[in-house]
JSON list of C-alpha atoms in Angstrom, two decimals:
[
{"chain": "A", "resi": 173, "resn": "MET", "atom": "CA", "xyz": [-29.43, 36.90, 43.04]},
{"chain": "A", "resi": 174, "resn": "GLY", "atom": "CA", "xyz": [-27.25, 40.12, 42.94]},
{"chain": "A", "resi": 175, "resn": "PHE", "atom": "CA", "xyz": [-27.57, 40.23, 39.34]},
{"chain": "A", "resi": 176, "resn": "VAL", "atom": "CA", "xyz": [-31.36, 39.83, 39.20]},
{"chain": "A", "resi": 177, "resn": "VAL", "atom": "CA", "xyz": [-31.66, 42.61, 41.79]},
{"chain": "A", "resi": 178, "resn": "THR", "atom": "CA", "xyz": [-29.49, 44.94, 39.68]},
{"chain": "A", "resi": 179, "resn": "VAL", "atom": "CA", "xyz": [-31.07, 44.43, 36.75]},
{"chain": "A", "resi": 180, "resn": "SER", "atom": "CA", "xyz": [-34.51, 45.00, 38.41]},
{"chain": "A", "resi": 181, "resn": "MET", "atom": "CA", "xyz": [-33.29, 48.16, 39.87]},
{"chain": "A", "resi": 182, "resn": "LEU", "atom": "CA", "xyz": [-32.06, 49.54, 36.37]},
{"chain": "A", "resi": 183, "resn": "LEU", "atom": "CA", "xyz": [-35.37, 48.45, 34.65]},
{"chain": "A", "resi": 184, "resn": "ILE", "atom": "CA", "xyz": [-37.32, 50.58, 37.49]},
{"chain": "A", "resi": 185, "resn": "LEU", "atom": "CA", "xyz": [-34.91, 53.50, 36.66]},
{"chain": "A", "resi": 186, "resn": "LEU", "atom": "CA", "xyz": [-35.24, 53.21, 33.14]},
{"chain": "A", "resi": 187, "resn": "MET", "atom": "CA", "xyz": [-38.87, 53.12, 33.06]},
{"chain": "A", "resi": 188, "resn": "SER", "atom": "CA", "xyz": [-39.02, 56.01, 35.53]},
{"chain": "A", "resi": 189, "resn": "VAL", "atom": "CA", "xyz": [-37.12, 58.52, 33.58]},
{"chain": "A", "resi": 190, "resn": "PRO", "atom": "CA", "xyz": [-37.08, 59.87, 30.04]},
{"chain": "A", "resi": 191, "resn": "ASN", "atom": "CA", "xyz": [-34.50, 57.89, 28.14]},
{"chain": "A", "resi": 192, "resn": "PRO", "atom": "CA", "xyz": [-34.36, 56.16, 24.48]},
{"chain": "A", "resi": 193, "resn": "LEU", "atom": "CA", "xyz": [-35.16, 52.79, 25.83]},
{"chain": "A", "resi": 194, "resn": "ARG", "atom": "CA", "xyz": [-38.51, 54.17, 27.61]},
{"chain": "A", "resi": 195, "resn": "ALA", "atom": "CA", "xyz": [-40.70, 53.87, 24.68]},
{"chain": "A", "resi": 196, "resn": "TRP", "atom": "CA", "xyz": [-39.63, 50.16, 24.03]},
{"chain": "A", "resi": 197, "resn": "LEU", "atom": "CA", "xyz": [-39.94, 49.28, 27.67]},
{"chain": "A", "resi": 198, "resn": "GLN", "atom": "CA", "xyz": [-43.27, 50.90, 28.07]},
{"chain": "A", "resi": 199, "resn": "LYS", "atom": "CA", "xyz": [-44.81, 47.74, 25.92]},
{"chain": "A", "resi": 200, "resn": "HIS", "atom": "CA", "xyz": [-43.93, 45.44, 28.75]},
{"chain": "A", "resi": 201, "resn": "GLN", "atom": "CA", "xyz": [-44.21, 48.01, 31.55]},
{"chain": "A", "resi": 202, "resn": "GLY", "atom": "CA", "xyz": [-46.67, 46.03, 33.69]},
{"chain": "A", "resi": 203, "resn": "GLU", "atom": "CA", "xyz": [-44.87, 42.92, 33.63]},
{"chain": "A", "resi": 204, "resn": "LEU", "atom": "CA", "xyz": [-41.54, 44.35, 34.14]},
{"chain": "A", "resi": 205, "resn": "ALA", "atom": "CA", "xyz": [-42.69, 46.51, 37.22]},
{"chain": "A", "resi": 206, "resn": "LEU", "atom": "CA", "xyz": [-44.31, 43.28, 38.91]},
{"chain": "A", "resi": 207, "resn": "TRP", "atom": "CA", "xyz": [-41.04, 41.54, 38.27]},
{"chain": "A", "resi": 208, "resn": "ALA", "atom": "CA", "xyz": [-39.20, 44.16, 39.82]},
{"chain": "A", "resi": 209, "resn": "LEU", "atom": "CA", "xyz": [-41.75, 44.66, 42.69]},
{"chain": "A", "resi": 210, "resn": "LEU", "atom": "CA", "xyz": [-41.30, 40.88, 43.38]},
{"chain": "A", "resi": 211, "resn": "ALA", "atom": "CA", "xyz": [-37.59, 41.33, 43.31]},
{"chain": "A", "resi": 212, "resn": "GLY", "atom": "CA", "xyz": [-37.49, 44.13, 45.82]},
{"chain": "A", "resi": 213, "resn": "VAL", "atom": "CA", "xyz": [-39.80, 42.17, 48.10]},
{"chain": "A", "resi": 214, "resn": "TRP", "atom": "CA", "xyz": [-37.28, 39.42, 48.06]},
{"chain": "A", "resi": 215, "resn": "ASN", "atom": "CA", "xyz": [-34.64, 41.96, 48.38]},
{"chain": "A", "resi": 216, "resn": "PHE", "atom": "CA", "xyz": [-35.89, 43.33, 51.75]},
{"chain": "A", "resi": 217, "resn": "ALA", "atom": "CA", "xyz": [-38.12, 40.77, 53.07]},
{"chain": "A", "resi": 218, "resn": "TRP", "atom": "CA", "xyz": [-35.83, 37.69, 52.83]},
{"chain": "A", "resi": 219, "resn": "HIS", "atom": "CA", "xyz": [-32.20, 38.65, 52.21]},
{"chain": "A", "resi": 220, "resn": "GLY", "atom": "CA", "xyz": [-32.01, 42.05, 54.01]},
{"chain": "A", "resi": 221, "resn": "SER", "atom": "CA", "xyz": [-34.14, 41.08, 57.05]},
{"chain": "A", "resi": 222, "resn": "GLN", "atom": "CA", "xyz": [-31.95, 37.90, 57.48]},
{"chain": "A", "resi": 223, "resn": "HIS", "atom": "CA", "xyz": [-28.71, 39.84, 57.22]},
{"chain": "A", "resi": 224, "resn": "LEU", "atom": "CA", "xyz": [-29.53, 43.11, 59.04]},
{"chain": "A", "resi": 225, "resn": "GLY", "atom": "CA", "xyz": [-26.61, 44.61, 60.71]},
{"chain": "A", "resi": 226, "resn": "GLU", "atom": "CA", "xyz": [-24.21, 43.18, 57.95]},
{"chain": "A", "resi": 227, "resn": "PHE", "atom": "CA", "xyz": [-23.21, 45.74, 55.05]},
{"chain": "A", "resi": 228, "resn": "TRP", "atom": "CA", "xyz": [-24.91, 43.76, 52.33]},
{"chain": "A", "resi": 229, "resn": "GLY", "atom": "CA", "xyz": [-27.95, 43.02, 54.38]},
{"chain": "A", "resi": 230, "resn": "ASN", "atom": "CA", "xyz": [-28.50, 46.65, 55.18]},
{"chain": "A", "resi": 231, "resn": "ALA", "atom": "CA", "xyz": [-28.05, 47.49, 51.35]},
{"chain": "A", "resi": 232, "resn": "ALA", "atom": "CA", "xyz": [-30.48, 44.75, 50.69]},
{"chain": "A", "resi": 233, "resn": "PHE", "atom": "CA", "xyz": [-33.11, 45.91, 52.87]},
{"chain": "A", "resi": 234, "resn": "ILE", "atom": "CA", "xyz": [-32.90, 49.61, 51.84]},
{"chain": "A", "resi": 235, "resn": "SER", "atom": "CA", "xyz": [-32.71, 48.88, 48.14]},
{"chain": "A", "resi": 236, "resn": "GLY", "atom": "CA", "xyz": [-35.67, 46.39, 48.56]},
{"chain": "A", "resi": 237, "resn": "LEU", "atom": "CA", "xyz": [-37.69, 48.97, 50.19]},
{"chain": "A", "resi": 238, "resn": "LEU", "atom": "CA", "xyz": [-36.65, 51.33, 47.43]},
{"chain": "A", "resi": 239, "resn": "MET", "atom": "CA", "xyz": [-37.46, 49.20, 44.75]},
{"chain": "A", "resi": 240, "resn": "VAL", "atom": "CA", "xyz": [-41.05, 48.21, 46.10]},
{"chain": "A", "resi": 241, "resn": "PHE", "atom": "CA", "xyz": [-41.60, 52.01, 46.62]},
{"chain": "A", "resi": 242, "resn": "THR", "atom": "CA", "xyz": [-40.31, 53.09, 43.15]},
{"chain": "A", "resi": 243, "resn": "SER", "atom": "CA", "xyz": [-41.93, 50.36, 41.35]},
{"chain": "A", "resi": 244, "resn": "MET", "atom": "CA", "xyz": [-45.66, 50.79, 42.53]},
{"chain": "A", "resi": 245, "resn": "PRO", "atom": "CA", "xyz": [-46.34, 53.77, 40.20]},
{"chain": "A", "resi": 246, "resn": "LEU", "atom": "CA", "xyz": [-45.25, 51.69, 37.29]},
{"chain": "A", "resi": 247, "resn": "LEU", "atom": "CA", "xyz": [-47.75, 48.87, 37.54]},
{"chain": "A", "resi": 248, "resn": "LYS", "atom": "CA", "xyz": [-50.51, 48.27, 35.07]},
{"chain": "A", "resi": 249, "resn": "ILE", "atom": "CA", "xyz": [-53.46, 47.29, 37.37]},
{"chain": "A", "resi": 250, "resn": "ASP", "atom": "CA", "xyz": [-56.10, 47.18, 34.86]},
{"chain": "A", "resi": 251, "resn": "LYS", "atom": "CA", "xyz": [-56.89, 43.55, 35.18]},
{"chain": "A", "resi": 252, "resn": "TRP", "atom": "CA", "xyz": [-55.97, 43.20, 38.87]},
{"chain": "A", "resi": 253, "resn": "PRO", "atom": "CA", "xyz": [-58.39, 41.97, 41.61]},
{"chain": "A", "resi": 254, "resn": "SER", "atom": "CA", "xyz": [-60.28, 45.00, 42.92]},
{"chain": "A", "resi": 255, "resn": "THR", "atom": "CA", "xyz": [-58.98, 44.80, 46.41]},
{"chain": "A", "resi": 256, "resn": "LEU", "atom": "CA", "xyz": [-55.39, 44.87, 44.93]},
{"chain": "A", "resi": 257, "resn": "LYS", "atom": "CA", "xyz": [-56.15, 47.46, 42.37]},
{"chain": "A", "resi": 258, "resn": "THR", "atom": "CA", "xyz": [-57.71, 49.70, 45.36]},
{"chain": "A", "resi": 259, "resn": "MET", "atom": "CA", "xyz": [-54.73, 49.43, 47.50]},
{"chain": "A", "resi": 260, "resn": "VAL", "atom": "CA", "xyz": [-52.32, 50.23, 44.54]},
{"chain": "A", "resi": 261, "resn": "GLN", "atom": "CA", "xyz": [-54.48, 53.16, 43.55]},
{"chain": "A", "resi": 262, "resn": "THR", "atom": "CA", "xyz": [-54.42, 54.48, 47.01]},
{"chain": "A", "resi": 263, "resn": "TYR", "atom": "CA", "xyz": [-50.69, 54.30, 47.19]},
{"chain": "A", "resi": 264, "resn": "GLN", "atom": "CA", "xyz": [-50.19, 55.72, 43.53]},
{"chain": "A", "resi": 265, "resn": "THR", "atom": "CA", "xyz": [-52.24, 58.85, 44.46]},
{"chain": "A", "resi": 266, "resn": "ALA", "atom": "CA", "xyz": [-51.19, 59.42, 48.05]},
{"chain": "A", "resi": 267, "resn": "CYS", "atom": "CA", "xyz": [-47.44, 59.55, 47.20]},
{"chain": "A", "resi": 268, "resn": "PRO", "atom": "CA", "xyz": [-46.17, 63.07, 46.71]},
{"chain": "A", "resi": 269, "resn": "LYS", "atom": "CA", "xyz": [-44.07, 63.49, 43.56]},
{"chain": "A", "resi": 270, "resn": "ILE", "atom": "CA", "xyz": [-40.84, 64.82, 45.29]},
{"chain": "A", "resi": 271, "resn": "LEU", "atom": "CA", "xyz": [-40.72, 61.79, 47.50]},
{"chain": "A", "resi": 272, "resn": "HIS", "atom": "CA", "xyz": [-40.97, 59.42, 44.54]},
{"chain": "A", "resi": 273, "resn": "TYR", "atom": "CA", "xyz": [-37.97, 61.40, 42.92]},
{"chain": "A", "resi": 274, "resn": "LEU", "atom": "CA", "xyz": [-35.91, 61.29, 46.04]},
{"chain": "A", "resi": 275, "resn": "ALA", "atom": "CA", "xyz": [-36.53, 57.45, 46.21]},
{"chain": "A", "resi": 276, "resn": "LEU", "atom": "CA", "xyz": [-35.57, 57.22, 42.58]},
{"chain": "A", "resi": 277, "resn": "PHE", "atom": "CA", "xyz": [-32.42, 59.01, 43.23]},
{"chain": "A", "resi": 278, "resn": "ALA", "atom": "CA", "xyz": [-31.42, 56.71, 46.26]},
{"chain": "A", "resi": 279, "resn": "LEU", "atom": "CA", "xyz": [-32.20, 53.89, 44.04]},
{"chain": "A", "resi": 280, "resn": "ALA", "atom": "CA", "xyz": [-29.97, 54.98, 41.39]},
{"chain": "A", "resi": 281, "resn": "ILE", "atom": "CA", "xyz": [-27.23, 55.06, 44.28]},
{"chain": "A", "resi": 282, "resn": "CYS", "atom": "CA", "xyz": [-28.15, 51.63, 45.09]},
{"chain": "A", "resi": 283, "resn": "ALA", "atom": "CA", "xyz": [-28.11, 50.46, 41.62]},
{"chain": "A", "resi": 284, "resn": "ALA", "atom": "CA", "xyz": [-24.62, 52.02, 41.30]},
{"chain": "A", "resi": 285, "resn": "LEU", "atom": "CA", "xyz": [-23.32, 50.30, 44.26]},
{"chain": "A", "resi": 286, "resn": "TYR", "atom": "CA", "xyz": [-24.45, 46.82, 43.10]},
{"chain": "A", "resi": 287, "resn": "THR", "atom": "CA", "xyz": [-23.28, 47.39, 39.55]},
{"chain": "A", "resi": 288, "resn": "TYR", "atom": "CA", "xyz": [-19.88, 48.20, 40.71]},
{"chain": "A", "resi": 289, "resn": "THR", "atom": "CA", "xyz": [-19.67, 45.52, 43.32]},
{"chain": "A", "resi": 290, "resn": "LEU", "atom": "CA", "xyz": [-20.86, 42.78, 40.38]},
{"chain": "A", "resi": 291, "resn": "ILE", "atom": "CA", "xyz": [-18.11, 44.36, 38.04]},
{"chain": "A", "resi": 292, "resn": "GLN", "atom": "CA", "xyz": [-15.49, 43.97, 40.80]},
{"chain": "A", "resi": 293, "resn": "LEU", "atom": "CA", "xyz": [-16.52, 40.56, 41.75]},
{"chain": "A", "resi": 294, "resn": "ASN", "atom": "CA", "xyz": [-16.52, 39.28, 38.06]},
{"chain": "A", "resi": 295, "resn": "LEU", "atom": "CA", "xyz": [-13.48, 41.04, 36.84]},
{"chain": "A", "resi": 296, "resn": "GLY", "atom": "CA", "xyz": [-11.26, 41.40, 39.77]}
]
């Protein structure tokens, strides 16, 4: 699951900052953001909360919360039920931009940690 979470973090970052792949990813941004949001929920609610106090449990909890926080503005909620749509729209308008950028920076650090560890586990 570490690979899925790492890919989800990288997708959030690629959809959030200007880069050559952003235009291609925007075609499927709603679906990718939803999958990343669900991976973040799993990361902090399941793995992170069960292993708090351990290094990877803490990392999962923090990175999962950051994934949820940073994927919310990327969601395409046009066809969602009105109650969910209202909740997401409220969040999207309430979150200050600077807080979102700081969360993206922290998510990039988490993604680098996960990527480095996966490379070490598979090559080392």
